[in-house]
mmCIF file of C-alpha atoms in Angstrom:
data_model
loop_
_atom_site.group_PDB
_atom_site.id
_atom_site.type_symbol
_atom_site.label_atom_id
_atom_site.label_comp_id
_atom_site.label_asym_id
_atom_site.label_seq_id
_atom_site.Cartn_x
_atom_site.Cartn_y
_atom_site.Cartn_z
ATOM 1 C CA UNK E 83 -27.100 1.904 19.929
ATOM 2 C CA UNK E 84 -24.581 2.194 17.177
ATOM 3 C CA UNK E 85 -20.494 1.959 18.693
ATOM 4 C CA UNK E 86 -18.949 5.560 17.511
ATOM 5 C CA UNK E 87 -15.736 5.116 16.128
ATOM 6 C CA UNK E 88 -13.321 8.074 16.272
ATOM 7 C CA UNK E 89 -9.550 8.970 16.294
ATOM 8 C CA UNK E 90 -8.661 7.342 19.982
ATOM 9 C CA UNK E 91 -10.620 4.036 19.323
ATOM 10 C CA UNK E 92 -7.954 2.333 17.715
ATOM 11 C CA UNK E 93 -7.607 -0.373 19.681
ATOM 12 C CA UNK E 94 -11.291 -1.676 19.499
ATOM 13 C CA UNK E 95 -10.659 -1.819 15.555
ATOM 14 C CA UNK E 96 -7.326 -3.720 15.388
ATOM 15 C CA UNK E 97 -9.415 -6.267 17.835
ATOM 16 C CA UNK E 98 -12.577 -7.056 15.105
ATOM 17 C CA UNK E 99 -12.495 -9.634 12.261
ATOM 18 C CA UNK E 100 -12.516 -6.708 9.682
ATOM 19 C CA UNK E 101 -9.014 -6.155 10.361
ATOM 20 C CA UNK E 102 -8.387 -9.474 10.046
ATOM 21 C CA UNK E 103 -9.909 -10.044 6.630
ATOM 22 C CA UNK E 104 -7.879 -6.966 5.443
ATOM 23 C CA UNK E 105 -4.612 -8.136 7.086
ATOM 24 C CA UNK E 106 -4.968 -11.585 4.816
ATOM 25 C CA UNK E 107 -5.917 -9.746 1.562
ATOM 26 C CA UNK E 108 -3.018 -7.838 1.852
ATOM 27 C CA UNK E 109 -1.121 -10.574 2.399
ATOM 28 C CA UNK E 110 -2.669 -12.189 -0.324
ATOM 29 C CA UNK E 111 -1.205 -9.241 -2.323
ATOM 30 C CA UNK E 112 1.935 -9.225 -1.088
ATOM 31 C CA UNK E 113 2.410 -12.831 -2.345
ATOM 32 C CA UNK E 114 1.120 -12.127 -5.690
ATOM 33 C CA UNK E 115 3.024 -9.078 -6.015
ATOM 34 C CA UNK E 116 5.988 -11.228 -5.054
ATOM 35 C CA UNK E 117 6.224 -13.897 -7.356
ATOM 36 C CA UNK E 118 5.123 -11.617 -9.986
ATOM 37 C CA UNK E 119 7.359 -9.257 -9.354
ATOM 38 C CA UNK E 120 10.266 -11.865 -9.284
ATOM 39 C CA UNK E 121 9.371 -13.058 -12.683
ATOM 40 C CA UNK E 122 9.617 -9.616 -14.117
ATOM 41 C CA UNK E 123 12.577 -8.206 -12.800
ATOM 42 C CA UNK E 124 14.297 -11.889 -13.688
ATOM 43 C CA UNK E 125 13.391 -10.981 -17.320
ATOM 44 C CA UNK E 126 15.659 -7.919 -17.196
ATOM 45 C CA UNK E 127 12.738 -5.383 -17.872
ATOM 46 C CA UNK E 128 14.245 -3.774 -14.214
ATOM 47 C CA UNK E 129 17.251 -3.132 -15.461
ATOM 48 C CA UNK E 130 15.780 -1.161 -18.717
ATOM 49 C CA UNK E 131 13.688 0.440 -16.689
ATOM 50 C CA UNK E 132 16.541 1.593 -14.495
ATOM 51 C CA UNK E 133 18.825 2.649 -17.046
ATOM 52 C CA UNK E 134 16.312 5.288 -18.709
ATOM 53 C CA UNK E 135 15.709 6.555 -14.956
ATOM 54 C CA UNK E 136 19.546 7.190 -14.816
ATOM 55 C CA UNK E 137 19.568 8.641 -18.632
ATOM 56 C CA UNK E 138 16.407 10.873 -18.541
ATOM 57 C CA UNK E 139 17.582 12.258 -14.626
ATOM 58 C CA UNK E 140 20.198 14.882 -16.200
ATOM 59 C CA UNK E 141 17.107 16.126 -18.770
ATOM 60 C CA UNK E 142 14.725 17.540 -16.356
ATOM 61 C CA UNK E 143 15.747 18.274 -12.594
ATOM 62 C CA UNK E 144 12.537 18.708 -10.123
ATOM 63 C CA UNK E 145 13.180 20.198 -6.971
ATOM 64 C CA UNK E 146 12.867 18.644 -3.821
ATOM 65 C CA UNK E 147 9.877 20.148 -2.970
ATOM 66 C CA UNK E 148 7.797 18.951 -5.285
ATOM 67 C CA UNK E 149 8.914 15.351 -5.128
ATOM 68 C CA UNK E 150 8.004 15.573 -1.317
ATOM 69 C CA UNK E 151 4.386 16.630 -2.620
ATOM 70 C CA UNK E 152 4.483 13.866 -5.079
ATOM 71 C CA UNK E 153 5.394 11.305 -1.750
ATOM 72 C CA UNK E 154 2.822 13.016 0.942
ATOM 73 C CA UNK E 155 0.337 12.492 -2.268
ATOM 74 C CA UNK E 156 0.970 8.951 -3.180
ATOM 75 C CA UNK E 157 0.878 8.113 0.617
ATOM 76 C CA UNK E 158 -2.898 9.994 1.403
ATOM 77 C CA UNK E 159 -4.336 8.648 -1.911
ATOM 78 C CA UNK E 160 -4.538 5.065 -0.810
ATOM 79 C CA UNK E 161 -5.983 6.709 2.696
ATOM 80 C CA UNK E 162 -8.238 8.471 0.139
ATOM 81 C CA UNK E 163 -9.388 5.230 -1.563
ATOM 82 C CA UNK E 164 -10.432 3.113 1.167
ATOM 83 C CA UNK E 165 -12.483 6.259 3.195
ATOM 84 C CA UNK E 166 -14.224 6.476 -0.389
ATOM 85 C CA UNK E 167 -14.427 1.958 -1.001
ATOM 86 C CA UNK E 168 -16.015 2.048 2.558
ATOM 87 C CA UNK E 169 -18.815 4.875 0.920
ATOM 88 C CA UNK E 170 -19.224 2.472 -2.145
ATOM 89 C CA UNK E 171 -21.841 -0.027 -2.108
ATOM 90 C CA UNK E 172 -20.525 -3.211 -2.262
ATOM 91 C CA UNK E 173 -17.902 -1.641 0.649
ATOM 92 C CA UNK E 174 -16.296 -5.302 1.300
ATOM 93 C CA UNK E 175 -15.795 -5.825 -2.090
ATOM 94 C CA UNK E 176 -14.177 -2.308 -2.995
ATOM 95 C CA UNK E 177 -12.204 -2.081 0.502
ATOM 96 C CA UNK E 178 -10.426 -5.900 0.129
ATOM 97 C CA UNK E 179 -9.663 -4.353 -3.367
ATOM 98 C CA UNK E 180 -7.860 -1.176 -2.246
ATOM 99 C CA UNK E 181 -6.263 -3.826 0.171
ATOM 100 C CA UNK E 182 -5.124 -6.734 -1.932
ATOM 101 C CA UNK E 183 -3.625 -3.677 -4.351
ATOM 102 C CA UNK E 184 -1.448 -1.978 -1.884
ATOM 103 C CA UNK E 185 0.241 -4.958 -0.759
ATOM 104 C CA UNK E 186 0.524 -6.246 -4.837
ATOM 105 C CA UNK E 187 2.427 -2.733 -5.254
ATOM 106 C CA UNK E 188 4.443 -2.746 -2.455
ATOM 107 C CA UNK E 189 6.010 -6.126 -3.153
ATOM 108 C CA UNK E 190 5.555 -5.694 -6.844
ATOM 109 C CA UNK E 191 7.871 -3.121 -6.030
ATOM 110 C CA UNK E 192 10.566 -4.702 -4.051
ATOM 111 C CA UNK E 193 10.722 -8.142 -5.677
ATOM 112 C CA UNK E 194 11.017 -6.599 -9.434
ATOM 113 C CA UNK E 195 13.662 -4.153 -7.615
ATOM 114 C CA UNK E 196 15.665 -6.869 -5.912
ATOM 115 C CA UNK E 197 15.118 -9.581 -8.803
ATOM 116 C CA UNK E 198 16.543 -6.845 -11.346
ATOM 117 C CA UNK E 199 19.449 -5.206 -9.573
ATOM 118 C CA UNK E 200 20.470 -7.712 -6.565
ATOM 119 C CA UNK E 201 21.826 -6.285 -3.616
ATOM 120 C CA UNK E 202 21.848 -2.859 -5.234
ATOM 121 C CA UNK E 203 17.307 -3.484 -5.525
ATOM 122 C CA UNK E 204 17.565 -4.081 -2.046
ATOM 123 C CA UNK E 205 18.759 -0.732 -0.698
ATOM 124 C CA UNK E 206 16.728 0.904 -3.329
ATOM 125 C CA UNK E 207 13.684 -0.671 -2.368
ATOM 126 C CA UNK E 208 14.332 0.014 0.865
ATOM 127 C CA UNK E 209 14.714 3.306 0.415
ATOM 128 C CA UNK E 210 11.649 3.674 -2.213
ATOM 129 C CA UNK E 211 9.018 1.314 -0.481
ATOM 130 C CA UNK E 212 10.147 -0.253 2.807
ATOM 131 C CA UNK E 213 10.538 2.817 4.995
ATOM 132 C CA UNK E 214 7.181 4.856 4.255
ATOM 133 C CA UNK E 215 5.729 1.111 4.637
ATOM 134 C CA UNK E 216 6.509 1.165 8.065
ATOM 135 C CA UNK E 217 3.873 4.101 8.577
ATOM 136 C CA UNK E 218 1.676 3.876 5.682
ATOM 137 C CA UNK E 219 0.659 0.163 5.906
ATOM 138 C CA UNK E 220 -0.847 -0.212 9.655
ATOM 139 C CA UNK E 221 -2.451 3.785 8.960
ATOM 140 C CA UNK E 222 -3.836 2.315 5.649
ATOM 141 C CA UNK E 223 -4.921 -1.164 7.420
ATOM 142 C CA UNK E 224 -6.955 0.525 10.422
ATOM 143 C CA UNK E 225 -8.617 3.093 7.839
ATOM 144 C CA UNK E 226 -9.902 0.517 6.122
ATOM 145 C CA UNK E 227 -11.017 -1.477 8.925
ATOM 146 C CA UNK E 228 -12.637 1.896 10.407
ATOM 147 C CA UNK E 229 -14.380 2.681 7.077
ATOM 148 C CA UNK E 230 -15.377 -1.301 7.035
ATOM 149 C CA UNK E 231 -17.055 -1.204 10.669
ATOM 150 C CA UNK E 232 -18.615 1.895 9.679
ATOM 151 C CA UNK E 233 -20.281 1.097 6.803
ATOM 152 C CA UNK E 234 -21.446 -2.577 8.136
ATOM 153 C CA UNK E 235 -23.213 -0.547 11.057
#
């Protein structure tokens, strides 16, 4: 008989060796993303990159609104790409992917920010990344690992 797993089962997933496997591929990312990240942002391109943020913010004002739609939507696409790596065929392969990508963005992300602008990248990446991480990263972790038991069953 096949094990169900549904919304209050969480527990029996953070328990299996699929959550395992995706907790070192992400950490696998995270180190990638962190050295590469610290290369780039010690090459200055940060800083550019920063400076036509700050120019081009006067030309077109969005409200707030919208970039809390852009957020909520960047957050539920990487839910939306591990539900549909687990439906793929090669599911291990696609879901260790979505994985190992995540955790490349998200320190990608902080180590370009912090290697670019100092102390002033950390607040901003704290702000930008390390916050919604907090929620995002274990939600995204035990999707995975959900849509990995399911589609080994």
């Amino acid at each position: 008989m096949k094990k169900r797993i549904n919304f209050f089962s969480i527990g029996v997933v953070w328990g299996t060796p699929a959550f395992l496997f995706l907790i070192a591929l992400f950490l696998c990312g995270v180190i990638a993303g962190g050295f590469t990240g610290l290369m780039d942002g010690a090459q200055g391109s940060v800083t550019r990159l920063a400076d036509y943020m700050v120019a081009g913010a006067g030309a077109e004002a969005v409200s707030s609104g919208a970039q809390a739609l852009g957020a909520l939507c960047g957050t539920l696409v990487w839910l939306a790409l591990c539900l549909l790596a687990g439906a793929l065929t090669p599911y291990s392969l696609f879901l260790a992917a979505v994985v190992a990508a995540r955790g490349f963005m998200l320190s990608f992300t902080v180590a370009a920010s912090v290697g670019g602008l100092g102390m002033r990248g950390v607040w901003l990446s704290l702000a930008t990344a390390g916050l919604p991480a907090l929620v995002t990263v274990p939600c995204m972790l035990t999707v995975a690992s959900a849509a990995f038991l399911a589609a080994s069953e």
